[in-house]
PDB file of C-alpha atoms in Angstrom:
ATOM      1  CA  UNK A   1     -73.436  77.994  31.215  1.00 72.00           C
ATOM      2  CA  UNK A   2     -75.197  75.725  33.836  1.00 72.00           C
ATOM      3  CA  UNK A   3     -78.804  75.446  33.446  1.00 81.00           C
ATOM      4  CA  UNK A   4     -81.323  75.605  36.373  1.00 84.00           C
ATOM      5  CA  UNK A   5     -80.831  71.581  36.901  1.00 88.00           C
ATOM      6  CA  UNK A   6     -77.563  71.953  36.635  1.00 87.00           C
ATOM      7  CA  UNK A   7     -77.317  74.540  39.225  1.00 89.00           C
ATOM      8  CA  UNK A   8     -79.820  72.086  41.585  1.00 92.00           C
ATOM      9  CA  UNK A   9     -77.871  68.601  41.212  1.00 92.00           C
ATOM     10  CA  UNK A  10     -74.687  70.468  42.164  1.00 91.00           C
ATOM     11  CA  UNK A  11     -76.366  72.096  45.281  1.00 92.00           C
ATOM     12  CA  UNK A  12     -78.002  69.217  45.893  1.00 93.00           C
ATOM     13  CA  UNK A  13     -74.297  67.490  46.283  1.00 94.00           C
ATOM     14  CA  UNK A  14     -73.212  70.413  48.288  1.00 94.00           C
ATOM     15  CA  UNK A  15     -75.954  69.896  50.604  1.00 95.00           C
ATOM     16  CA  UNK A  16     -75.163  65.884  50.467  1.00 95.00           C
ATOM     17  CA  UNK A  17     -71.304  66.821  51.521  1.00 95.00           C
ATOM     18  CA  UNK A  18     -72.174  69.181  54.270  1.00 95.00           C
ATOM     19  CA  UNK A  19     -74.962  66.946  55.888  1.00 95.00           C
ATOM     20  CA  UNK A  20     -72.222  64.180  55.903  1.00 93.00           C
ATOM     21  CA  UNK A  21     -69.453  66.151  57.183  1.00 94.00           C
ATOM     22  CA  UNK A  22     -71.478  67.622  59.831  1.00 94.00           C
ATOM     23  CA  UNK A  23     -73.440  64.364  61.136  1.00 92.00           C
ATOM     24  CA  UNK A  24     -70.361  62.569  61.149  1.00 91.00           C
ATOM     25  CA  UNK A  25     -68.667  64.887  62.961  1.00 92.00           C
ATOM     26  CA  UNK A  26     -71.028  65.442  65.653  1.00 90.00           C
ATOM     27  CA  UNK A  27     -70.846  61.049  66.021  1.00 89.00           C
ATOM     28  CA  UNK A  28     -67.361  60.915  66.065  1.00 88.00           C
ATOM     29  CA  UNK A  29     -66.098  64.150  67.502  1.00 88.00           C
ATOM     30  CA  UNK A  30     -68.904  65.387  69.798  1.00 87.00           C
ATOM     31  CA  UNK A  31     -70.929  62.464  70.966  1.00 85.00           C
ATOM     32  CA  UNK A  32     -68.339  60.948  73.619  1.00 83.00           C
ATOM     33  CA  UNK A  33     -68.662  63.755  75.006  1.00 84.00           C
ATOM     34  CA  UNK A  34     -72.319  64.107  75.455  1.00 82.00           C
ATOM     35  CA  UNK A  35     -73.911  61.936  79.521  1.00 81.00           C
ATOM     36  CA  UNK A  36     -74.522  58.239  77.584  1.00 78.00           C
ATOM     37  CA  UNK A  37     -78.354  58.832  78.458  1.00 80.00           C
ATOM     38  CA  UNK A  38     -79.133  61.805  76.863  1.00 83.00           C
ATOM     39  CA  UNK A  39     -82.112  61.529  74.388  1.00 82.00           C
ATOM     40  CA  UNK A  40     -79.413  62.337  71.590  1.00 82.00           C
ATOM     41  CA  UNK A  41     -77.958  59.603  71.716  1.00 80.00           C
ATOM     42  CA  UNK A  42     -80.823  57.836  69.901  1.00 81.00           C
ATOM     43  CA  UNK A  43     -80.113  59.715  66.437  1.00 84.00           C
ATOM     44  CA  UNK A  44     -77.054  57.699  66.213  1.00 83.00           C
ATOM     45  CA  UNK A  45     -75.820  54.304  65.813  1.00 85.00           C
ATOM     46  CA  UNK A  46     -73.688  52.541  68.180  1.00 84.00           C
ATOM     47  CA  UNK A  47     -69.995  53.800  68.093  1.00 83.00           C
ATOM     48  CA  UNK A  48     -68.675  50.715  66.753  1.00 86.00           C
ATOM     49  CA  UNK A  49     -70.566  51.073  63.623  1.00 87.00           C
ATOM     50  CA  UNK A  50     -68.542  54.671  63.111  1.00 86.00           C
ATOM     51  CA  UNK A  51     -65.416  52.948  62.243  1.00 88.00           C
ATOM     52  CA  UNK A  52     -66.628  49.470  60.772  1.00 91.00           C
ATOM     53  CA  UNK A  53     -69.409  51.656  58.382  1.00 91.00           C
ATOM     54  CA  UNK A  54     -66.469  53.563  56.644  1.00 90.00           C
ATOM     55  CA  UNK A  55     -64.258  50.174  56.823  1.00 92.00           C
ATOM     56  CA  UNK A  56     -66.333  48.307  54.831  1.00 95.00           C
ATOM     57  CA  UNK A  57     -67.720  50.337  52.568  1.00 93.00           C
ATOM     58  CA  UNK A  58     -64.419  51.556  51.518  1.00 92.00           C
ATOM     59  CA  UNK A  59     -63.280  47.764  50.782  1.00 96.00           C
ATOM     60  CA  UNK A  60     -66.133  46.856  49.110  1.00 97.00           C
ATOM     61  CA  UNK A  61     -65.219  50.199  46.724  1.00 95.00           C
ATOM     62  CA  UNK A  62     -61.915  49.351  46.314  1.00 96.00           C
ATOM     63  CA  UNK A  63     -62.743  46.196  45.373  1.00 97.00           C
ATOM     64  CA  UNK A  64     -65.124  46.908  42.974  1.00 97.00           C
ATOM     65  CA  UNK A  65     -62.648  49.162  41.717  1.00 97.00           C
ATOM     66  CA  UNK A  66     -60.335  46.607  41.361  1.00 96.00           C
ATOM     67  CA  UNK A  67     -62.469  43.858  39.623  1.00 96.00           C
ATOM     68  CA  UNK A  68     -63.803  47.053  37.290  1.00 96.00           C
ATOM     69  CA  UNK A  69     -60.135  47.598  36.283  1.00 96.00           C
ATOM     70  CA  UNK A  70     -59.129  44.226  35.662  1.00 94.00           C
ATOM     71  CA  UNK A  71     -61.578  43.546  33.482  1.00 94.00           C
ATOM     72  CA  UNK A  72     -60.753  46.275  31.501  1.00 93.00           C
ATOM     73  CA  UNK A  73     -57.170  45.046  31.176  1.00 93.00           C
ATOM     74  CA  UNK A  74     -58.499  41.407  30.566  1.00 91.00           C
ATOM     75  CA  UNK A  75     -60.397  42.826  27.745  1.00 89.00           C
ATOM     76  CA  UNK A  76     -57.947  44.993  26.038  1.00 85.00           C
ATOM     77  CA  UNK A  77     -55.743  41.859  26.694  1.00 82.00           C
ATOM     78  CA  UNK A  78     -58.054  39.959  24.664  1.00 78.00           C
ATOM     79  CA  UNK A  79     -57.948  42.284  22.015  1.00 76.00           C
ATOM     80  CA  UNK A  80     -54.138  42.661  20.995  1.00 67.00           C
TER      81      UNK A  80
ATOM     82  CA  UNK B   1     -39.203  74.237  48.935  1.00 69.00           C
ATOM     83  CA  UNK B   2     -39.797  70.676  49.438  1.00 80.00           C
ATOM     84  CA  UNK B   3     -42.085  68.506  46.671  1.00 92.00           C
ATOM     85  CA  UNK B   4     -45.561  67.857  47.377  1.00 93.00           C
ATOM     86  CA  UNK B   5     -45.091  64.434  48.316  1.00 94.00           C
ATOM     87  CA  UNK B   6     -42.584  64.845  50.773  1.00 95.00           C
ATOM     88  CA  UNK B   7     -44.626  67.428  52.623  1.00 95.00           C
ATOM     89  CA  UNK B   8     -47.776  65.134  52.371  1.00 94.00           C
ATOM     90  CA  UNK B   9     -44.960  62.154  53.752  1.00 95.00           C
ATOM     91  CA  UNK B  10     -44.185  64.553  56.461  1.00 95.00           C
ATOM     92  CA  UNK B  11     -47.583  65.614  57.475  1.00 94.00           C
ATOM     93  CA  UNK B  12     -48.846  62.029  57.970  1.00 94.00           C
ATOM     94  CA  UNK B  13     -46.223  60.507  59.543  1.00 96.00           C
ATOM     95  CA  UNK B  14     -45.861  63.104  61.463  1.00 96.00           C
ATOM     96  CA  UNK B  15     -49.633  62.466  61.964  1.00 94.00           C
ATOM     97  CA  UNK B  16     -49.719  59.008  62.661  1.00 94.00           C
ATOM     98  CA  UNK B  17     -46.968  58.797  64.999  1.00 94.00           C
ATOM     99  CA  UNK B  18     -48.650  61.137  67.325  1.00 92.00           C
ATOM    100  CA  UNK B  19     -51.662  59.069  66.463  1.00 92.00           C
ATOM    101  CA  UNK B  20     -49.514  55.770  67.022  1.00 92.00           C
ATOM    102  CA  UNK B  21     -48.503  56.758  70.432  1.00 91.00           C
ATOM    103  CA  UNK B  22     -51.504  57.784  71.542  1.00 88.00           C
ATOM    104  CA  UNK B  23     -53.578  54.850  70.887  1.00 87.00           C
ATOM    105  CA  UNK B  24     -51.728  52.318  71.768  1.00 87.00           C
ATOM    106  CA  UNK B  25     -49.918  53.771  74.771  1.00 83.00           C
ATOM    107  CA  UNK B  26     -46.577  54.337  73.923  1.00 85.00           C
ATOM    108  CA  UNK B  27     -46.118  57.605  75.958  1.00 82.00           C
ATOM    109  CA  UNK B  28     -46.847  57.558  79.906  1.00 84.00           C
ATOM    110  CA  UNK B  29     -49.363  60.304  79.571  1.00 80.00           C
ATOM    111  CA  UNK B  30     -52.407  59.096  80.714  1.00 80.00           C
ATOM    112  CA  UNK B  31     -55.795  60.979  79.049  1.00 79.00           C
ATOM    113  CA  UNK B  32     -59.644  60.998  79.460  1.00 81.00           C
ATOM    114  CA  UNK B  33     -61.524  57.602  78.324  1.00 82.00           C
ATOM    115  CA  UNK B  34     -63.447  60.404  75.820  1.00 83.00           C
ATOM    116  CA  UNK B  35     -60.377  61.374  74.368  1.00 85.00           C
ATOM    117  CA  UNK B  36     -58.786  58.078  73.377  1.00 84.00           C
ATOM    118  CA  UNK B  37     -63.065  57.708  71.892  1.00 84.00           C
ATOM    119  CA  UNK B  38     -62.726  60.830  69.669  1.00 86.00           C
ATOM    120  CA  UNK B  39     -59.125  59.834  69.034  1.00 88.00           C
ATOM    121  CA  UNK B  40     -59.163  55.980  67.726  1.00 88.00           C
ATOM    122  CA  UNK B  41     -61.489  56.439  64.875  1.00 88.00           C
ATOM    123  CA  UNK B  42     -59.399  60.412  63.520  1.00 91.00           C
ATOM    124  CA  UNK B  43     -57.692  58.635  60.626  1.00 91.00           C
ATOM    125  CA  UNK B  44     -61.292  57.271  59.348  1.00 92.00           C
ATOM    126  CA  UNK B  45     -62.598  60.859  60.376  1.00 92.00           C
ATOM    127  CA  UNK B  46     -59.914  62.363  58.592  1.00 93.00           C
ATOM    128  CA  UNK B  47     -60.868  60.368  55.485  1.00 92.00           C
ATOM    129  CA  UNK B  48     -64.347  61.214  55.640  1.00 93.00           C
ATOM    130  CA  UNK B  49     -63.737  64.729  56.046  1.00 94.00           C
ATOM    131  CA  UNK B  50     -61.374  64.886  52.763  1.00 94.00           C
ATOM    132  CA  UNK B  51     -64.225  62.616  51.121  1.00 93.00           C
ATOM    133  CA  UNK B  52     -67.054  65.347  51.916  1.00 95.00           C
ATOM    134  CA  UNK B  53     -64.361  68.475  50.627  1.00 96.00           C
ATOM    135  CA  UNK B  54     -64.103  67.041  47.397  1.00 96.00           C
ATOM    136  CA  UNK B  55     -67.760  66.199  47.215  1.00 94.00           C
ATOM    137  CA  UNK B  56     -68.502  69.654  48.332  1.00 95.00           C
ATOM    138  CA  UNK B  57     -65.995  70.701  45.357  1.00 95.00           C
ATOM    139  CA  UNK B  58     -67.136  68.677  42.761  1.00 94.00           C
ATOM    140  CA  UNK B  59     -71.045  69.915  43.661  1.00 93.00           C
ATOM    141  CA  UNK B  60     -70.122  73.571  43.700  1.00 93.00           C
ATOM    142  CA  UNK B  61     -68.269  73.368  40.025  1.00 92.00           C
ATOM    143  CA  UNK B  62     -71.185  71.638  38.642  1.00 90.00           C
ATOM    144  CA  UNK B  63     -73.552  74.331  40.341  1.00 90.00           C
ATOM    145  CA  UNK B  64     -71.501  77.174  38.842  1.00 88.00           C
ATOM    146  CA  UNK B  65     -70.424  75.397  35.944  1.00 85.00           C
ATOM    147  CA  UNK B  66     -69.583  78.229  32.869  1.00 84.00           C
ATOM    148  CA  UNK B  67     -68.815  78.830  29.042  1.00 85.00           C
ATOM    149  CA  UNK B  68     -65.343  79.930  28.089  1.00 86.00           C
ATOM    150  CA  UNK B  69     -66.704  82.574  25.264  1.00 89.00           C
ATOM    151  CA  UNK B  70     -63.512  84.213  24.512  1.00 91.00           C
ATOM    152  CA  UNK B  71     -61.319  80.860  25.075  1.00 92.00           C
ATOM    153  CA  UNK B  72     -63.489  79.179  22.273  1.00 93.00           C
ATOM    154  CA  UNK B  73     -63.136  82.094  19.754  1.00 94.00           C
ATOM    155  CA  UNK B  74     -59.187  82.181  20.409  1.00 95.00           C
ATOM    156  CA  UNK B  75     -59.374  78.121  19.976  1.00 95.00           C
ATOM    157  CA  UNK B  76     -61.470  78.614  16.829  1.00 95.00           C
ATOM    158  CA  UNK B  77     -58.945  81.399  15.681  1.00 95.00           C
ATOM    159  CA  UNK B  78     -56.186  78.920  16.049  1.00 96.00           C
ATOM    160  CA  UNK B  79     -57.948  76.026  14.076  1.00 95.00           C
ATOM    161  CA  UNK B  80     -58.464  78.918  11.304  1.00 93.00           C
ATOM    162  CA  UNK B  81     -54.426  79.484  11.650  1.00 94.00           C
ATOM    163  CA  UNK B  82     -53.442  76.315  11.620  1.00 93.00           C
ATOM    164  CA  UNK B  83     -55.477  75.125   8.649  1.00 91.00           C
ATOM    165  CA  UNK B  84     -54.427  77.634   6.563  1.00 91.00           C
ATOM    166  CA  UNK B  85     -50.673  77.033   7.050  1.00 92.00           C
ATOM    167  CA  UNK B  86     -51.246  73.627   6.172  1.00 91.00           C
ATOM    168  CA  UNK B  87     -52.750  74.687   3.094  1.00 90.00           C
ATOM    169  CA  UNK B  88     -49.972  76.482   2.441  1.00 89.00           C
ATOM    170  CA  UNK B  89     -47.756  73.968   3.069  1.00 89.00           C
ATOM    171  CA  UNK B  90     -49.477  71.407   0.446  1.00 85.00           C
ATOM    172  CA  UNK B  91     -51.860  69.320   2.837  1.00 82.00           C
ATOM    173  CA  UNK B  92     -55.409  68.564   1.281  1.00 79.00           C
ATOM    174  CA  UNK B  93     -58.247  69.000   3.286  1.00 73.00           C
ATOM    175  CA  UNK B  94     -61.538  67.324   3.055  1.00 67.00           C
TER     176      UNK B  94
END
């Protein structure tokens, strides 16, 4: 059965998800839509950064992902 | 019934393609500045939106997370089962 933190953490990444989703949404789907000088504008960080952000940060995943798994197989390597 | 993958194949290129000729012109339809905006970063958007869905997931099995009562006491049934017909069957157990 989950216990109370249990029930928190996974709320908590609900929450986490949602925010996400929703913020990015409103950058990417809404905000080119919205006069360039409206006072919302200032919650948000240049447009460029929507696609470079995401870009990035998915290559520097992947690559940790990849150094993480070829270490592994170095290291089982080393052990046959 | 098509496999899985072939429908996922399907769907994207199908996807993309549109996407393709969209962004970089390939049909003489003209649109809105805005829309070729909201429509140059969708596959990223697309990815970020299938990111947050399986966060979401993940969050809401952990929050309702639950014991499997009767599928332990049919598992520990089976151990019972299974040990004795090995015991039967001349295997020593510690």
């Amino acid at each position: 059965m989950a216990t109370g933190s249990d029930r928190i953490l996974g709320l908590c990444i609900v929450a986490t998800a949602g925010l996400l989703f929703a913020y990015y949404t409103i950058w990417v789907i809404f905000l080119p839509f919205v006069d360039a000088d409206h006072v919302i504008h200032n919650l948000f960080l240049p447009r460029v950064y929507a696609i470079t952000i995401p870009i990035v940060a998915g290559v520097i995943a992947l690559g940790c992902l990849g150094v993480f798994v070829g270490l592994l197989a170095a290291g089982k390597k080393k052990q046959n | 019934m098509a496999t899985k993958l072939v429908q996922w194949l399907t769907g994207l290129s199908l996807f993309f393609s549109v996407w393709a000729s969209i962004v970089f012109d390939l049909v003489p339809v003209s649109f809105d500045q805005r829309i070729y905006q909201v429509v140059l970063p969708l596959p990223i958007y697309l990815v970020i939106a299938f990111g947050c869905y399986a966060l979401a997931v993940v969050g809401y099995r952990t929050a309702t997370f639950n014991d499997c009562v009767e599928a332990a006491e049919e598992l520990k049934e089976e151990i019972m089962q299974a040990k004795a017909d090995l015991k039967k069957k001349g295997l020593k157990m510690s």
